[in-house]
Short mmCIF file of C-alpha atoms in Angstrom, two decimals:
data_model
loop_
_atom_site.label_atom_id
_atom_site.label_comp_id
_atom_site.label_asym_id
_atom_site.label_seq_id
_atom_site.Cartn_x
_atom_site.Cartn_y
_atom_site.Cartn_z
CA MET A 1 14.10 29.05 -25.64
CA SER A 2 16.49 26.33 -24.54
CA GLY A 3 15.40 22.91 -25.68
CA SER A 4 13.13 24.09 -28.48
CA GLU A 5 15.02 23.01 -31.60
CA THR A 6 15.11 19.44 -32.80
CA ILE A 7 18.67 18.21 -33.10
CA ALA A 8 19.62 15.45 -35.53
CA VAL A 9 22.75 13.51 -34.60
CA LEU A 10 24.19 11.75 -37.65
CA GLY A 11 26.39 8.95 -36.41
CA GLY A 12 24.49 8.98 -33.14
CA THR A 13 24.93 5.23 -32.75
CA GLY A 14 28.67 5.80 -32.15
CA ASN A 15 30.28 6.77 -28.85
CA GLU A 16 30.82 10.49 -29.47
CA GLY A 17 27.46 10.99 -31.19
CA GLY A 18 25.68 8.89 -28.60
CA GLY A 19 27.21 10.92 -25.78
CA LEU A 20 26.14 14.20 -27.38
CA ALA A 21 22.63 12.85 -28.13
CA LEU A 22 22.34 11.81 -24.48
CA ARG A 23 23.45 15.25 -23.26
CA PHE A 24 21.04 17.13 -25.53
CA ALA A 25 18.10 14.88 -24.68
CA HIS A 26 18.94 15.20 -21.00
CA ALA A 27 18.96 19.00 -21.42
CA GLY A 28 15.43 18.86 -22.84
CA TYR A 29 16.02 18.97 -26.60
CA PRO A 30 14.09 16.69 -28.95
CA VAL A 31 16.78 14.52 -30.52
CA VAL A 32 16.69 12.39 -33.66
CA ILE A 33 19.48 9.88 -34.01
CA GLY A 34 20.45 9.24 -37.61
CA SER A 35 22.28 6.20 -38.92
CA ARG A 36 22.66 4.29 -42.16
CA ASP A 37 20.67 1.61 -40.30
CA ALA A 38 17.36 3.01 -39.01
CA ALA A 39 16.83 0.01 -36.72
CA ARG A 40 20.15 0.56 -34.96
CA ALA A 41 19.31 4.25 -34.60
CA ALA A 42 15.96 3.39 -33.03
CA GLU A 43 17.66 1.04 -30.61
CA ALA A 44 20.22 3.68 -29.57
CA ALA A 45 17.40 6.19 -29.12
CA SER A 46 15.39 3.94 -26.87
CA LYS A 47 18.42 3.35 -24.66
CA ILE A 48 18.80 7.11 -24.23
CA ASN A 49 15.11 7.51 -23.43
CA GLU A 50 15.39 4.80 -20.82
CA ARG A 51 18.46 6.42 -19.30
CA ILE A 52 16.97 9.91 -18.97
CA GLY A 53 13.46 8.69 -18.12
CA HIS A 54 11.80 10.71 -20.89
CA SER A 55 10.73 9.76 -24.40
CA ARG A 56 12.58 12.58 -26.11
CA THR A 57 14.76 10.72 -28.58
CA ARG A 58 13.91 8.75 -31.68
CA GLY A 59 15.98 7.05 -34.34
CA THR A 60 15.76 6.86 -38.10
CA ASP A 61 17.95 6.95 -41.21
CA ASN A 62 20.22 9.94 -41.84
CA ALA A 63 18.03 11.55 -44.53
CA GLN A 64 14.88 11.41 -42.41
CA ALA A 65 16.79 12.69 -39.38
CA VAL A 66 17.92 15.80 -41.25
CA THR A 67 14.44 16.54 -42.62
CA GLY A 68 12.91 16.85 -39.19
CA ALA A 69 15.68 18.88 -37.55
CA GLN A 70 16.75 22.51 -37.32
CA ILE A 71 20.25 21.68 -36.15
CA VAL A 72 22.27 18.79 -37.55
CA LEU A 73 25.25 17.37 -35.70
CA LEU A 74 27.73 15.26 -37.67
CA THR A 75 29.67 12.73 -35.59
CA VAL A 76 30.70 10.06 -38.07
CA PRO A 77 34.33 8.92 -38.45
CA PHE A 78 36.47 11.01 -40.81
CA ALA A 79 36.37 8.35 -43.53
CA GLY A 80 32.56 8.72 -43.65
CA GLN A 81 32.35 12.50 -43.39
CA VAL A 82 31.88 13.50 -47.03
CA LYS A 83 29.92 10.43 -48.12
CA THR A 84 27.44 10.86 -45.28
CA VAL A 85 26.82 14.53 -45.94
CA GLU A 86 27.04 14.88 -49.72
CA PRO A 87 23.70 13.17 -50.48
CA LEU A 88 22.05 15.36 -47.84
CA ARG A 89 23.17 18.67 -49.32
CA ASP A 90 19.69 19.76 -50.43
CA ALA A 91 18.08 18.77 -47.15
CA LEU A 92 20.74 20.71 -45.23
CA GLN A 93 20.11 24.05 -46.98
CA GLY A 94 19.50 26.83 -44.46
CA LYS A 95 20.36 24.63 -41.51
CA ILE A 96 23.29 24.72 -39.12
CA LEU A 97 25.55 21.70 -39.54
CA ILE A 98 27.74 21.20 -36.49
CA ASP A 99 30.70 19.18 -37.69
CA ALA A 100 32.60 17.29 -34.99
CA THR A 101 34.71 15.43 -37.52
CA VAL A 102 38.31 14.76 -36.54
CA PRO A 103 40.67 13.78 -39.36
CA LEU A 104 42.12 10.77 -37.57
CA VAL A 105 43.88 8.42 -39.97
CA PRO A 106 44.18 4.94 -38.44
CA PRO A 107 46.31 3.27 -37.34
CA LYS A 108 48.40 6.30 -36.26
CA VAL A 109 45.63 8.22 -34.55
CA SER A 110 48.02 9.92 -32.13
CA ARG A 111 49.71 11.66 -35.06
CA VAL A 112 48.29 14.87 -36.45
CA GLN A 113 47.40 14.19 -40.08
CA LEU A 114 45.38 17.14 -41.26
CA PRO A 115 43.82 16.85 -44.73
CA ASP A 116 44.93 18.90 -47.73
CA GLY A 117 43.72 22.43 -47.19
CA GLY A 118 44.38 22.09 -43.48
CA SER A 119 40.93 21.47 -41.96
CA ALA A 120 38.29 18.79 -42.47
CA VAL A 121 35.56 21.19 -41.40
CA ALA A 122 36.69 24.00 -43.72
CA ASN A 123 36.83 21.50 -46.58
CA LEU A 124 33.25 20.44 -45.82
CA GLN A 125 32.08 24.07 -45.76
CA ALA A 126 33.72 24.59 -49.17
CA LEU A 127 32.07 21.45 -50.52
CA LEU A 128 28.58 22.32 -49.28
CA GLY A 129 28.64 26.02 -50.15
CA GLY A 130 27.32 28.97 -48.20
CA GLY A 131 23.71 27.72 -48.05
CA VAL A 132 24.70 25.30 -45.28
CA ARG A 133 26.16 26.99 -42.22
CA VAL A 134 28.92 24.66 -41.07
CA VAL A 135 30.23 25.15 -37.54
CA SER A 136 33.10 23.17 -36.01
CA ALA A 137 32.71 21.95 -32.42
CA PHE A 138 33.19 19.08 -29.95
CA GLN A 139 36.41 17.59 -31.46
CA ASN A 140 38.21 17.54 -28.13
CA VAL A 141 35.51 16.28 -25.77
CA SER A 142 35.89 12.65 -24.83
CA ALA A 143 32.88 10.42 -25.39
CA HIS A 144 33.37 8.98 -21.92
CA HIS A 145 33.03 12.42 -20.41
CA LEU A 146 29.80 12.99 -22.32
CA ALA A 147 28.30 9.67 -21.25
CA ASP A 148 28.89 10.46 -17.59
CA LEU A 149 26.02 12.78 -16.71
CA ASP A 150 26.99 12.96 -13.04
CA HIS A 151 30.24 14.81 -13.63
CA ASP A 152 31.14 18.14 -15.14
CA VAL A 153 33.18 17.85 -18.32
CA ASP A 154 36.62 19.40 -17.72
CA CYS A 155 37.08 20.47 -21.35
CA ASP A 156 36.26 23.57 -23.35
CA VAL A 157 34.65 23.41 -26.78
CA LEU A 158 36.37 25.45 -29.51
CA VAL A 159 33.68 26.74 -31.88
CA CYS A 160 34.78 27.85 -35.37
CA GLY A 161 32.80 28.91 -38.38
CA ASP A 162 32.42 31.51 -41.10
CA ASP A 163 28.90 32.52 -39.99
CA GLY A 164 29.09 34.42 -36.70
CA THR A 165 25.38 34.05 -35.90
CA ALA A 166 25.56 30.29 -36.39
CA CYS A 167 28.62 30.14 -34.11
CA GLU A 168 26.72 32.09 -31.47
CA LYS A 169 23.83 29.63 -31.69
CA VAL A 170 26.21 26.67 -31.34
CA ILE A 171 27.88 28.24 -28.29
CA GLU A 172 24.39 28.51 -26.77
CA LEU A 173 23.82 24.81 -27.46
CA VAL A 174 27.20 23.88 -25.99
CA GLU A 175 26.32 25.77 -22.84
CA ALA A 176 22.88 24.16 -22.69
CA ILE A 177 24.58 20.80 -22.14
CA GLY A 178 26.85 22.17 -19.43
CA LEU A 179 30.07 22.80 -21.35
CA ARG A 180 31.84 26.03 -22.15
CA GLY A 181 31.85 27.01 -25.81
CA ILE A 182 34.47 29.51 -27.01
CA TYR A 183 34.45 31.30 -30.35
CA ALA A 184 37.79 30.40 -31.90
CA GLY A 185 37.68 31.99 -35.35
CA THR A 186 36.60 31.20 -38.89
CA ALA A 187 36.16 27.67 -40.28
CA GLY A 188 39.83 27.23 -41.13
CA ASN A 189 40.75 27.65 -37.47
CA SER A 190 39.07 24.33 -36.86
CA ALA A 191 42.50 22.92 -37.84
CA ALA A 192 43.60 23.64 -34.27
CA ALA A 193 40.75 21.64 -32.72
CA GLU A 194 41.17 18.84 -35.25
CA ALA A 195 44.92 18.61 -34.61
CA LEU A 196 44.44 18.78 -30.86
CA THR A 197 42.50 15.52 -30.79
CA SER A 198 45.57 13.57 -31.91
CA VAL A 199 47.65 15.50 -29.39
CA LEU A 200 45.22 14.53 -26.62
CA ILE A 201 45.44 10.88 -27.71
CA ALA A 202 49.27 11.14 -27.58
CA ILE A 203 49.03 12.67 -24.11
CA ASN A 204 46.62 9.96 -22.90
CA ARG A 205 49.08 7.31 -24.05
CA ARG A 206 52.23 8.92 -22.70
CA TYR A 207 50.84 9.78 -19.28
CA LYS A 208 48.59 6.71 -19.02
CA ILE A 209 45.47 8.72 -18.31
CA PRO A 210 42.01 7.94 -19.63
CA ARG A 211 40.91 11.28 -21.03
CA SER A 212 42.78 14.55 -21.29
CA GLY A 213 41.05 17.70 -22.44
CA ILE A 214 41.76 21.38 -22.98
CA ARG A 215 40.88 24.61 -21.25
CA ILE A 216 41.37 28.12 -22.51
CA THR A 217 42.83 30.37 -19.81
CA GLY A 218 42.57 34.13 -19.40
CA LEU A 219 38.82 34.38 -19.99
CA PRO A 220 36.49 35.81 -17.39
CA VAL A 221 34.72 33.00 -15.58
CA LYS A 222 31.41 33.30 -17.41
CA GLU A 223 32.21 34.84 -20.75
CA LYS A 224 29.51 35.22 -23.37
CA LEU A 225 30.06 35.84 -27.04
CA MET B 1 71.95 20.06 -12.68
CA SER B 2 69.42 22.83 -13.27
CA GLY B 3 71.03 25.94 -14.69
CA SER B 4 74.15 24.22 -16.01
CA GLU B 5 73.67 24.42 -19.78
CA THR B 6 74.22 27.58 -21.74
CA ILE B 7 71.12 28.53 -23.69
CA ALA B 8 71.33 30.56 -26.89
CA VAL B 9 68.19 32.51 -27.75
CA LEU B 10 68.14 33.39 -31.46
CA GLY B 11 65.77 36.29 -31.90
CA GLY B 12 66.26 37.16 -28.24
CA THR B 13 65.88 40.86 -28.97
CA GLY B 14 62.18 40.28 -29.76
CA ASN B 15 59.38 40.07 -27.20
CA GLU B 16 58.93 36.29 -27.06
CA GLY B 17 62.67 35.55 -27.17
CA GLY B 18 63.41 38.31 -24.69
CA GLY B 19 60.81 36.95 -22.29
CA LEU B 20 62.25 33.44 -22.49
CA ALA B 21 65.83 34.72 -22.11
CA LEU B 22 64.75 36.63 -19.01
CA ARG B 23 63.07 33.55 -17.52
CA PHE B 24 66.07 31.29 -18.15
CA ALA B 25 68.56 33.83 -16.80
CA HIS B 26 66.33 34.37 -13.78
CA ALA B 27 66.30 30.59 -13.23
CA GLY B 28 70.10 30.55 -13.15
CA TYR B 29 71.01 29.49 -16.70
CA PRO B 30 73.80 31.23 -18.60
CA VAL B 31 72.03 32.82 -21.58
CA VAL B 32 73.45 34.12 -24.85
CA ILE B 33 71.15 36.33 -26.85
CA GLY B 34 71.69 36.02 -30.59
CA SER B 35 70.66 38.55 -33.19
CA ARG B 36 71.66 39.59 -36.68
CA ASP B 37 72.91 42.71 -34.92
CA ALA B 38 75.39 41.87 -32.15
CA ALA B 39 75.14 45.35 -30.64
CA ARG B 40 71.37 45.08 -30.22
CA ALA B 41 71.83 41.64 -28.70
CA ALA B 42 74.34 43.02 -26.19
CA GLU B 43 71.95 45.80 -25.28
CA ALA B 44 69.06 43.37 -24.71
CA ALA B 45 71.37 41.19 -22.60
CA SER B 46 72.46 44.02 -20.36
CA LYS B 47 68.83 44.97 -19.72
CA ILE B 48 68.14 41.41 -18.57
CA ASN B 49 71.20 41.41 -16.31
CA GLU B 50 70.04 44.66 -14.78
CA ARG B 51 66.57 43.32 -14.22
CA ILE B 52 67.65 40.09 -12.50
CA GLY B 53 70.60 41.66 -10.67
CA HIS B 54 73.10 39.10 -12.01
CA SER B 55 75.49 39.22 -14.95
CA ARG B 56 74.31 35.97 -16.48
CA THR B 57 73.35 37.07 -19.99
CA ARG B 58 75.45 38.25 -22.90
CA GLY B 59 74.64 39.16 -26.48
CA THR B 60 76.33 38.43 -29.79
CA ASP B 61 75.50 37.48 -33.37
CA ASN B 62 73.50 34.32 -34.10
CA ALA B 63 76.47 32.22 -35.24
CA GLN B 64 78.56 33.02 -32.17
CA ALA B 65 75.58 32.43 -29.91
CA VAL B 66 75.09 28.90 -31.25
CA THR B 67 78.78 28.02 -30.94
CA GLY B 68 78.85 28.63 -27.21
CA ALA B 69 75.57 26.95 -26.33
CA GLN B 70 74.31 23.42 -25.64
CA ILE B 71 70.68 24.35 -26.18
CA VAL B 72 69.49 26.70 -28.91
CA LEU B 73 66.11 28.38 -28.76
CA LEU B 74 64.68 29.82 -31.98
CA THR B 75 62.22 32.66 -31.50
CA VAL B 76 62.37 34.61 -34.76
CA PRO B 77 59.24 35.46 -36.78
CA PHE B 78 58.08 32.74 -39.20
CA ALA B 79 59.37 34.67 -42.22
CA GLY B 80 62.88 34.47 -40.78
CA GLN B 81 62.80 30.87 -39.54
CA VAL B 82 64.58 29.05 -42.35
CA LYS B 83 66.96 31.84 -43.32
CA THR B 84 68.14 32.24 -39.74
CA VAL B 85 68.76 28.55 -39.19
CA GLU B 86 70.01 27.29 -42.54
CA PRO B 87 73.49 28.93 -42.34
CA LEU B 88 73.87 27.52 -38.81
CA ARG B 89 73.22 23.91 -39.75
CA ASP B 90 76.81 22.75 -39.13
CA ALA B 91 77.08 24.60 -35.83
CA LEU B 92 73.78 23.04 -34.69
CA GLN B 93 74.85 19.40 -35.18
CA GLY B 94 74.33 17.37 -32.03
CA LYS B 95 72.48 20.17 -30.26
CA ILE B 96 68.88 20.53 -29.25
CA LEU B 97 67.10 23.23 -31.25
CA ILE B 98 63.93 24.36 -29.49
CA ASP B 99 61.76 25.88 -32.19
CA ALA B 100 59.08 28.26 -31.00
CA THR B 101 58.19 29.34 -34.51
CA VAL B 102 54.55 30.06 -35.20
CA PRO B 103 53.50 30.21 -38.85
CA LEU B 104 51.62 33.49 -38.57
CA VAL B 105 51.04 35.08 -41.95
CA PRO B 106 50.33 38.81 -41.56
CA PRO B 107 48.05 40.59 -41.82
CA LYS B 108 45.55 37.82 -40.93
CA VAL B 109 47.36 36.53 -37.86
CA SER B 110 44.13 35.34 -36.22
CA ARG B 111 43.61 32.85 -39.07
CA VAL B 112 45.29 29.48 -38.95
CA GLN B 113 47.55 29.31 -42.01
CA LEU B 114 49.72 26.25 -41.55
CA PRO B 115 52.52 25.77 -44.10
CA ASP B 116 52.54 22.99 -46.71
CA GLY B 117 53.28 19.76 -44.88
CA GLY B 118 51.26 20.96 -41.91
CA SER B 119 53.87 22.12 -39.40
CA ALA B 120 56.65 24.73 -39.48
CA VAL B 121 58.63 22.79 -36.89
CA ALA B 122 58.35 19.45 -38.69
CA ASN B 123 59.45 21.16 -41.91
CA LEU B 124 62.52 22.55 -40.12
CA GLN B 125 63.38 19.10 -38.72
CA ALA B 126 63.15 17.69 -42.25
CA LEU B 127 65.36 20.48 -43.59
CA LEU B 128 68.05 20.10 -40.93
CA GLY B 129 68.15 16.31 -40.83
CA GLY B 130 68.45 14.00 -37.86
CA GLY B 131 71.78 15.43 -36.63
CA VAL B 132 69.91 18.38 -35.14
CA ARG B 133 67.31 17.42 -32.57
CA VAL B 134 64.44 19.82 -33.18
CA VAL B 135 61.83 20.15 -30.42
CA SER B 136 58.71 22.30 -30.67
CA ALA B 137 57.74 24.38 -27.62
CA PHE B 138 56.47 27.73 -26.31
CA GLN B 139 54.20 28.66 -29.26
CA ASN B 140 51.24 29.43 -27.00
CA VAL B 141 52.87 31.35 -24.17
CA SER B 142 52.34 35.09 -24.37
CA ALA B 143 55.46 37.26 -24.25
CA HIS B 144 53.72 39.48 -21.69
CA HIS B 145 53.29 36.53 -19.37
CA LEU B 146 56.96 35.66 -19.69
CA ALA B 147 58.11 39.20 -18.98
CA ASP B 148 56.10 39.33 -15.77
CA LEU B 149 58.27 37.41 -13.29
CA ASP B 150 55.95 38.10 -10.38
CA HIS B 151 53.10 36.01 -11.72
CA ASP B 152 52.69 32.37 -12.59
CA VAL B 153 52.05 31.77 -16.26
CA ASP B 154 48.58 30.25 -16.69
CA CYS B 155 49.50 28.31 -19.82
CA ASP B 156 50.89 24.85 -20.52
CA VAL B 157 53.70 24.25 -23.00
CA LEU B 158 53.08 21.53 -25.58
CA VAL B 159 56.40 19.83 -26.34
CA CYS B 160 56.68 17.85 -29.59
CA GLY B 161 59.62 16.19 -31.26
CA ASP B 162 60.88 13.02 -32.89
CA ASP B 163 63.64 12.49 -30.29
CA GLY B 164 62.12 11.43 -26.97
CA THR B 165 65.24 12.18 -24.92
CA ALA B 166 65.45 15.69 -26.34
CA CYS B 167 61.76 16.23 -25.52
CA GLU B 168 62.38 15.08 -21.97
CA LYS B 169 65.26 17.57 -21.66
CA VAL B 170 63.07 20.38 -22.98
CA ILE B 171 60.29 19.53 -20.54
CA GLU B 172 62.90 19.82 -17.76
CA LEU B 173 63.88 23.27 -19.05
CA VAL B 174 60.24 24.35 -19.29
CA GLU B 175 59.74 23.32 -15.69
CA ALA B 176 62.92 25.10 -14.62
CA ILE B 177 61.32 28.40 -15.61
CA GLY B 178 58.11 27.63 -13.76
CA LEU B 179 55.85 26.40 -16.56
CA ARG B 180 54.36 22.98 -17.15
CA GLY B 181 55.71 21.13 -20.18
CA ILE B 182 53.64 18.31 -21.64
CA TYR B 183 54.87 15.76 -24.16
CA ALA B 184 52.44 16.09 -27.05
CA GLY B 185 53.79 13.69 -29.69
CA THR B 186 56.19 13.67 -32.62
CA ALA B 187 57.32 16.77 -34.53
CA GLY B 188 54.29 16.80 -36.83
CA ASN B 189 52.01 17.23 -33.81
CA SER B 190 53.48 20.69 -33.44
CA ALA B 191 50.78 21.64 -35.98
CA ALA B 192 48.34 21.76 -33.05
CA ALA B 193 50.46 24.22 -31.06
CA GLU B 194 51.21 26.28 -34.15
CA ALA B 195 47.52 26.48 -35.09
CA LEU B 196 46.49 27.26 -31.53
CA THR B 197 48.42 30.53 -31.51
CA SER B 198 46.12 31.99 -34.18
CA VAL B 199 43.14 30.62 -32.26
CA LEU B 200 44.34 32.36 -29.10
CA ILE B 201 44.75 35.62 -31.04
CA ALA B 202 41.17 35.21 -32.35
CA ILE B 203 39.97 34.59 -28.79
CA ASN B 204 41.85 37.64 -27.44
CA ARG B 205 40.16 39.80 -30.08
CA ARG B 206 36.67 38.40 -29.70
CA TYR B 207 36.58 38.49 -25.92
CA LYS B 208 38.69 41.64 -25.56
CA ILE B 209 41.19 40.02 -23.23
CA PRO B 210 44.94 40.62 -23.26
CA ARG B 211 46.31 37.10 -23.28
CA SER B 212 44.53 33.79 -23.42
CA GLY B 213 46.39 30.52 -23.01
CA ILE B 214 45.75 26.79 -22.87
CA ARG B 215 45.74 24.15 -20.20
CA ILE B 216 45.61 20.40 -20.65
CA THR B 217 43.12 18.82 -18.26
CA GLY B 218 43.01 15.30 -16.89
CA LEU B 219 46.67 15.07 -15.88
CA PRO B 220 47.72 14.47 -12.30
CA VAL B 221 48.78 17.74 -10.72
CA LYS B 222 52.52 17.15 -10.99
CA GLU B 223 53.02 14.74 -13.84
CA LYS B 224 56.50 13.89 -15.07
CA LEU B 225 57.39 12.37 -18.41
#
């Protein structure tokens, strides 16, 4: 059934969202890029279509993007997380919301600055209520890695959420775009993935490397949930 | 100069502390195991000496252990972190305190439950003041891995602290016992390592594996600070 669900990428005009939209479209999924600016979303979508040689991506505003999708991927900056999602609460009911939000607080983005409560994703789940199945993923994958379709991404994806079935679905999606998804606990455990992004930025700076990532060791090579 | 400093391991009668004491003694460092109970510490020390075939480890109470050491390694359970260290504040002045404390809150040890302020290690640094150079390390390395001298440990050590020179020293010590130490930012970034331990416990349970770990990707094979 790979490639059957339509995936909305809110913030898909940014680097991280654009990279994920590209990967999902390349893997055969219909993708709708959402943005506050529908014209910019349409432009980003047409670039992806050009790049993959298929007309599989379209762009529109965030509300329209959610309406047409089964899976919604949130990739806006932390400062825009709640204000992007809150007006979409009704439209998100019953859907899986993959939240890739990292609580980076500029200018000190290499410092872990977790929000009150400990996790941006867990806070969003609490705000939206149980009718929206929020799953944390993709915080540690560099946008540059995602944009480079010719290379494997040397980074695991920690997948956290309170709904086990939704987590399983997200791991399937992660694997569909060639990454390894690992179930890492309930929504609050997203704190680890959120904190790790600042650690990876600190490592990039200290060791003068472009993009560090993480791997979980000790798992069998092809472990399924 | 490897092996020259005496290392005190507070909580060295436990599994994690015992594993680290064994590794340091095996690498040639004089090790003093500290415990509330000096007799138990002496017993743990003699087992290590027997195992490595050298009389390089001794045991005593925590206060005595700190007095004779240049480097102090704290490996007590979270509930004992502050009460073990607070009475030793004067004895710790000018020393490096490597804090391996993980804020696990039983019974839900697979759930990330970071303390107020976000990091147990950063809180300890704040409590002790700048005269004690607190460095976070070893939170993610399984005690079983450490106890098994015949195998390489497939896990990196994230090293965080506000004093760069102290972090550099700790990375040297990590490498002396055959692990890879990676500078991961200031003390507050220890939140990532602390949170990851619960994530690794969740992963061990879900995938029915004995000991997961983490690796940082994207670094050159033998990167130095």
